Coordinates of C-alpha atoms in Angstrom, one line a residue:
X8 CA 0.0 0.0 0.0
X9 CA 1.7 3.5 -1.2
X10 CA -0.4 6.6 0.3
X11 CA 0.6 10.0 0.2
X12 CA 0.8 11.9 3.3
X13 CA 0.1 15.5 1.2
X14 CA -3.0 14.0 -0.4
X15 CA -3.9 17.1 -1.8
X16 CA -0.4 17.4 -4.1
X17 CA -0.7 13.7 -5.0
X18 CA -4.8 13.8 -6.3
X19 CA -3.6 16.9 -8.6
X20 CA -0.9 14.8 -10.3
X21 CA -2.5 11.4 -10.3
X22 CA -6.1 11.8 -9.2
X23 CA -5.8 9.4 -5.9
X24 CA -4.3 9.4 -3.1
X25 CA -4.2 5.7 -2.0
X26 CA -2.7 2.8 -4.2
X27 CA -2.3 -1.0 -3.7
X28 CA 0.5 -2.5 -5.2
X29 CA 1.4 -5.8 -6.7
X30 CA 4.5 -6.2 -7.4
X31 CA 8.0 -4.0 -7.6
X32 CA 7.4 -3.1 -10.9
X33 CA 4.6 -1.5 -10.5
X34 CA 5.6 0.1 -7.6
X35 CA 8.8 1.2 -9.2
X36 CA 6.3 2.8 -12.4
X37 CA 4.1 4.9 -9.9
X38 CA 6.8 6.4 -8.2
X39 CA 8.3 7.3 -11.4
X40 CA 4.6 9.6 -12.1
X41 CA 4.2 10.4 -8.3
X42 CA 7.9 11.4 -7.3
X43 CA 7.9 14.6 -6.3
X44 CA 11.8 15.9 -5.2
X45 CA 10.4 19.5 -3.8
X46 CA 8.9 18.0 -1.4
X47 CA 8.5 14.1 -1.0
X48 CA 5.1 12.6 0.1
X49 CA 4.8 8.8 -0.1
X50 CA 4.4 6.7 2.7
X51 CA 5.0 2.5 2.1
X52 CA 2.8 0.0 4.1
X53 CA 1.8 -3.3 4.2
X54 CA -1.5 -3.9 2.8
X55 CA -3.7 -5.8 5.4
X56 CA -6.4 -8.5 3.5
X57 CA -9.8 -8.9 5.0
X58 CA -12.3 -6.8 6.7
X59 CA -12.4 -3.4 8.0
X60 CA -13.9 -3.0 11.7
X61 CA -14.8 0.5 13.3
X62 CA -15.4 2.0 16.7
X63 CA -17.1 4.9 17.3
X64 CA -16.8 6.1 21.3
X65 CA -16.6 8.7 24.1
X66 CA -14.0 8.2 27.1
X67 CA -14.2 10.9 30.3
X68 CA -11.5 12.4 32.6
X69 CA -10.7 8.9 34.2
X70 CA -10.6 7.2 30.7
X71 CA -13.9 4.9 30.5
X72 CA -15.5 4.4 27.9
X73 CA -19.2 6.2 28.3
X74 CA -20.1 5.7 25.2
X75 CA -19.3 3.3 22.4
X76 CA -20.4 1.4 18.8
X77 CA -18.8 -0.9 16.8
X78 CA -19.6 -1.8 13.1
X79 CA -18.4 -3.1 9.6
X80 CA -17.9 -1.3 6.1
X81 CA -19.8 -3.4 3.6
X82 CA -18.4 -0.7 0.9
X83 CA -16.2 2.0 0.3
X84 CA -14.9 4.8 -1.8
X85 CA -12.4 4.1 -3.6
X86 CA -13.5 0.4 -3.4
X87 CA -10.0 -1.2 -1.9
X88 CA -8.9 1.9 -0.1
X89 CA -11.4 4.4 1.1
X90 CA -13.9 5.6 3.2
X91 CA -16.9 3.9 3.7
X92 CA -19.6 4.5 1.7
X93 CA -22.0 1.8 3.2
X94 CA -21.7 0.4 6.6
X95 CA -23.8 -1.6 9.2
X96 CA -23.7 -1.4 13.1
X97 CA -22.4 -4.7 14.6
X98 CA -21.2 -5.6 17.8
X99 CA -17.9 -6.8 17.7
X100 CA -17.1 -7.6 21.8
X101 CA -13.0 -8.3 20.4
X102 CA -13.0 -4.9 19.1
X103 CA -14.8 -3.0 22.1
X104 CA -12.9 -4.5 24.5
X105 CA -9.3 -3.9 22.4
X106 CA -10.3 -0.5 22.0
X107 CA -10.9 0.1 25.9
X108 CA -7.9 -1.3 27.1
X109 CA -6.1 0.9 24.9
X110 CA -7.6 3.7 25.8
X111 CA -7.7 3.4 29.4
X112 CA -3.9 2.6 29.0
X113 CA -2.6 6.0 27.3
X114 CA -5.4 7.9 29.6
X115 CA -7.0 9.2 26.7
X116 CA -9.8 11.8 26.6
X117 CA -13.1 12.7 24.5
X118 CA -14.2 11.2 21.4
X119 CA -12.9 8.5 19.4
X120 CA -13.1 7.3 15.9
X121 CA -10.8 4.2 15.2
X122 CA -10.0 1.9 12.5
X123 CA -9.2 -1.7 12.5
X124 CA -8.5 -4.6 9.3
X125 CA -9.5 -8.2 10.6
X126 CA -6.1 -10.1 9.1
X127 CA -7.9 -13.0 7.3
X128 CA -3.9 -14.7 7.5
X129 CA -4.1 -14.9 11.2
X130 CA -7.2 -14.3 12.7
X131 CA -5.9 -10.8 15.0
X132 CA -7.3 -7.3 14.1
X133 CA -4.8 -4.6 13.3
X134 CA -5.1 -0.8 13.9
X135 CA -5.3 1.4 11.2
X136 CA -5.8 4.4 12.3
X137 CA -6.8 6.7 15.2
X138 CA -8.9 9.6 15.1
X139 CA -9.2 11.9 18.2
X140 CA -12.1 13.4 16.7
X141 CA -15.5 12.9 15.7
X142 CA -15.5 10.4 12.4
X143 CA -17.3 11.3 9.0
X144 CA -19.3 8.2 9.6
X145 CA -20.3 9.1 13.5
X146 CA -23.9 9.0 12.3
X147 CA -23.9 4.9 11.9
X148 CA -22.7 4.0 15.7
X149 CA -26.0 5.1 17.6
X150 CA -28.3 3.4 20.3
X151 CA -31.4 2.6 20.0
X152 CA -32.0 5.8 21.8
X153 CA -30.7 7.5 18.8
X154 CA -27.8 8.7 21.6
X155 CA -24.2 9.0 19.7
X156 CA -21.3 10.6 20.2
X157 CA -22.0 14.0 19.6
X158 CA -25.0 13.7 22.2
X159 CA -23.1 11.9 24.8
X160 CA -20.1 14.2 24.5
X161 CA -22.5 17.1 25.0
X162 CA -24.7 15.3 27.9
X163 CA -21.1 14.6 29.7
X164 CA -19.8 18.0 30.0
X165 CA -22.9 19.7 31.0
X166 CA -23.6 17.6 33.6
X167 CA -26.4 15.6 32.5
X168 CA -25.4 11.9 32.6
X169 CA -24.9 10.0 29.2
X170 CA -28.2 8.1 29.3
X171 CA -27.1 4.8 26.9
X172 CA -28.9 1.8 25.8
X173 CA -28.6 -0.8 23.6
X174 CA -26.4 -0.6 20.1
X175 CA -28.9 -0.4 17.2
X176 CA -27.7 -3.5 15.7
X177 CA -28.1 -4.2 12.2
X178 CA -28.7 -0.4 11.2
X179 CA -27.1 0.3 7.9
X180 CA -26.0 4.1 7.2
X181 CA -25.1 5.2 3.6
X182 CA -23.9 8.0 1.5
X183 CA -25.1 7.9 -1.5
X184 CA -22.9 9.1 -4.1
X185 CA -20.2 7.5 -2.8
X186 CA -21.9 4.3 -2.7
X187 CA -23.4 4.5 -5.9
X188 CA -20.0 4.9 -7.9
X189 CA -18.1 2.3 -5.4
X190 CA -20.9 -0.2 -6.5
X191 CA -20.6 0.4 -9.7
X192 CA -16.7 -0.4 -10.0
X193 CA -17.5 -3.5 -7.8
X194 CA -20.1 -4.5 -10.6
X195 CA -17.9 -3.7 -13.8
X196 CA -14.9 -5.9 -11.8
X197 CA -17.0 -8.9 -11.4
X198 CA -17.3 -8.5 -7.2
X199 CA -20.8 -7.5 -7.0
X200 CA -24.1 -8.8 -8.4
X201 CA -27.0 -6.4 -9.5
X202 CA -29.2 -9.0 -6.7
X203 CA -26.3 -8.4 -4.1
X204 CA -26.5 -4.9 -5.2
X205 CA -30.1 -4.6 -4.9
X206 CA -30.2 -6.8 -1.0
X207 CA -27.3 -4.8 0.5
X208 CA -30.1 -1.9 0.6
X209 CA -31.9 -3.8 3.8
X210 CA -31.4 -2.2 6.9
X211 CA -30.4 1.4 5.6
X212 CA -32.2 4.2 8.5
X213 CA -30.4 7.2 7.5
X214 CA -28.4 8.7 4.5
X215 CA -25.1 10.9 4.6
X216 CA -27.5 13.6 2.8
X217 CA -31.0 12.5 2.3
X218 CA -33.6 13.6 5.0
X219 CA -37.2 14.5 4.4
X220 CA -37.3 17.1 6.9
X221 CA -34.0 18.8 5.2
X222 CA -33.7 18.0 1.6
X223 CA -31.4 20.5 0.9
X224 CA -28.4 18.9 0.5
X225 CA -29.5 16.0 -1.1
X226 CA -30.8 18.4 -4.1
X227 CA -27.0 20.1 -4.0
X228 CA -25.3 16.6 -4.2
X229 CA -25.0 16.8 -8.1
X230 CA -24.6 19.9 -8.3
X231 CA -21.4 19.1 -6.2
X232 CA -21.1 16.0 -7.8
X233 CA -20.5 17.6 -11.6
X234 CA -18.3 20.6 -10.2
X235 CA -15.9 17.4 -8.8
X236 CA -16.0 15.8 -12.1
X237 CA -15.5 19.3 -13.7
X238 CA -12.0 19.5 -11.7
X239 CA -11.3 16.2 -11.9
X240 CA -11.4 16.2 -15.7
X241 CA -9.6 19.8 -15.6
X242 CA -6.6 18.1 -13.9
X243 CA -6.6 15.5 -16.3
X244 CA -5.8 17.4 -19.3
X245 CA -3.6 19.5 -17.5
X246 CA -1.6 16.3 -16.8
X247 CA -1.9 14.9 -20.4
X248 CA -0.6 18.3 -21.8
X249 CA 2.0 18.3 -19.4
X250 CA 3.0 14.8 -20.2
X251 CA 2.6 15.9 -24.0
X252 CA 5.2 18.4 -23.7
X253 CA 7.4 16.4 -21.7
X254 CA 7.7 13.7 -24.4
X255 CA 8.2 16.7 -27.0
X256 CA 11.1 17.8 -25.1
X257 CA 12.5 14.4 -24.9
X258 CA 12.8 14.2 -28.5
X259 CA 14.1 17.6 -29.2
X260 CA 16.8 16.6 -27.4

């Protein structure tokens, strides 16, 4: 796995930020269109096969964990290497309990949005990474209650008592752009079935931008949507006209 730790520099020159590599030759021909001696921005890692596990939490002064949801991406965007784009709330007692201990041993404070890969070669989960923040998916990890992080952060430091219950199990959360184009690229290379496609919708409660009290944002999504796709396509001639003139050079020479 190559990843850029300037994403922003890399998207502009390659359009991604993430890559998984298969072999030294292929690693050898990205760095050769991603080397960048100004200021250099790629970090190598060992890609991690198997399933992606989150938990979503809130710890107080004395480290415990008030609050706290696991679940599972069922898709993401990119498909290999991104943020999910379709996820389900499961309870994963391995992963709660890894995740307090941890906690509890660096005394760590507020809320919590971590990362884990279940390693299909031996059966142990691996951190990926750890977010001292709220996470872009907080909205998935809720209680039956409705109660998440945000709400038990904000019951906890006024006093009120962070009134939990039981993790709403099964609940699916999507975003729906996201998912749509990650589902897609699953179809077109031969992962995912229009029925698989069509079931994986059971369970969804709540979108990233739908609501029928606020439509709002839905109705911007493609204008947003097109004005990506307008930069994205802007940065690709700029690269193939960049690339043109390099070769033009080349032969001058």
């Amino acid at each position: 796995m190559v990843k850029a730790t300037d994403g922003e520099r890399l998207r502009l020159r390659l359009g991604a930020t993430k890559f998984i590599i298969q072999s030294s030759r292929d690693l050898l021909e990205l760095y050769a269109r991603a080397e960048d001696r100004e200021e250099p921005n790629l970090l190598i890692q060992e890609f991690i096969p198997g399933e992606d596990w989150m938990f979503e939490g809130y710890f107080d002064q004395n480290s415990r964990c008030l609050f706290g949801v696991t679940g599972k991406k069922i898709r993401r965007f990119p498909v290999n290497t991104g943020v999910t784009s379709l996820g389900v709330c499961l309870r994963n007692e391995t992963v709660e309990r890894t995740t307090a201990e941890f906690m509890q041993a660096i005394g760590y404070q507020g809320i919590l949005d971590i990362g884990y890969r279940y390693d299909l070669r031996d059966g142990r989960y691996k951190v990926l990474d750890v977010n001292p923040r709220i996470g872009c998916t907080f909205r998935l990890f809720t209680a039956v209650n409705d109660m998440d992080v945000a709400r038990a952060l904000y019951w906890h430091l006024t006093g009120q008592g962070v009134f939990t219950s039981q993790a709403a199990e099964g609940r699916k959360w999507i975003v729906e752009d996201f998912d749509l184009i990650s589902a897609f690229r699953s179809w077109r290379a031969g992962t995912l079935t229009f029925t698989d496609w069509v079931k994986s919708f059971r369970g969804i409660q709540e979108a990233a931008c739908f609501a029928f009290d606020d439509p709002l944002p839905f109705l911007l999504m493609p204008v947003s949507d097109c004005l990506e796709l307008y930069r994205w396509s802007r940065r690709r001639g700029a690269q193939r006209t960049q690339a043109a003139s390099s070769s033009s050079r080349i032969r001058a020479a």
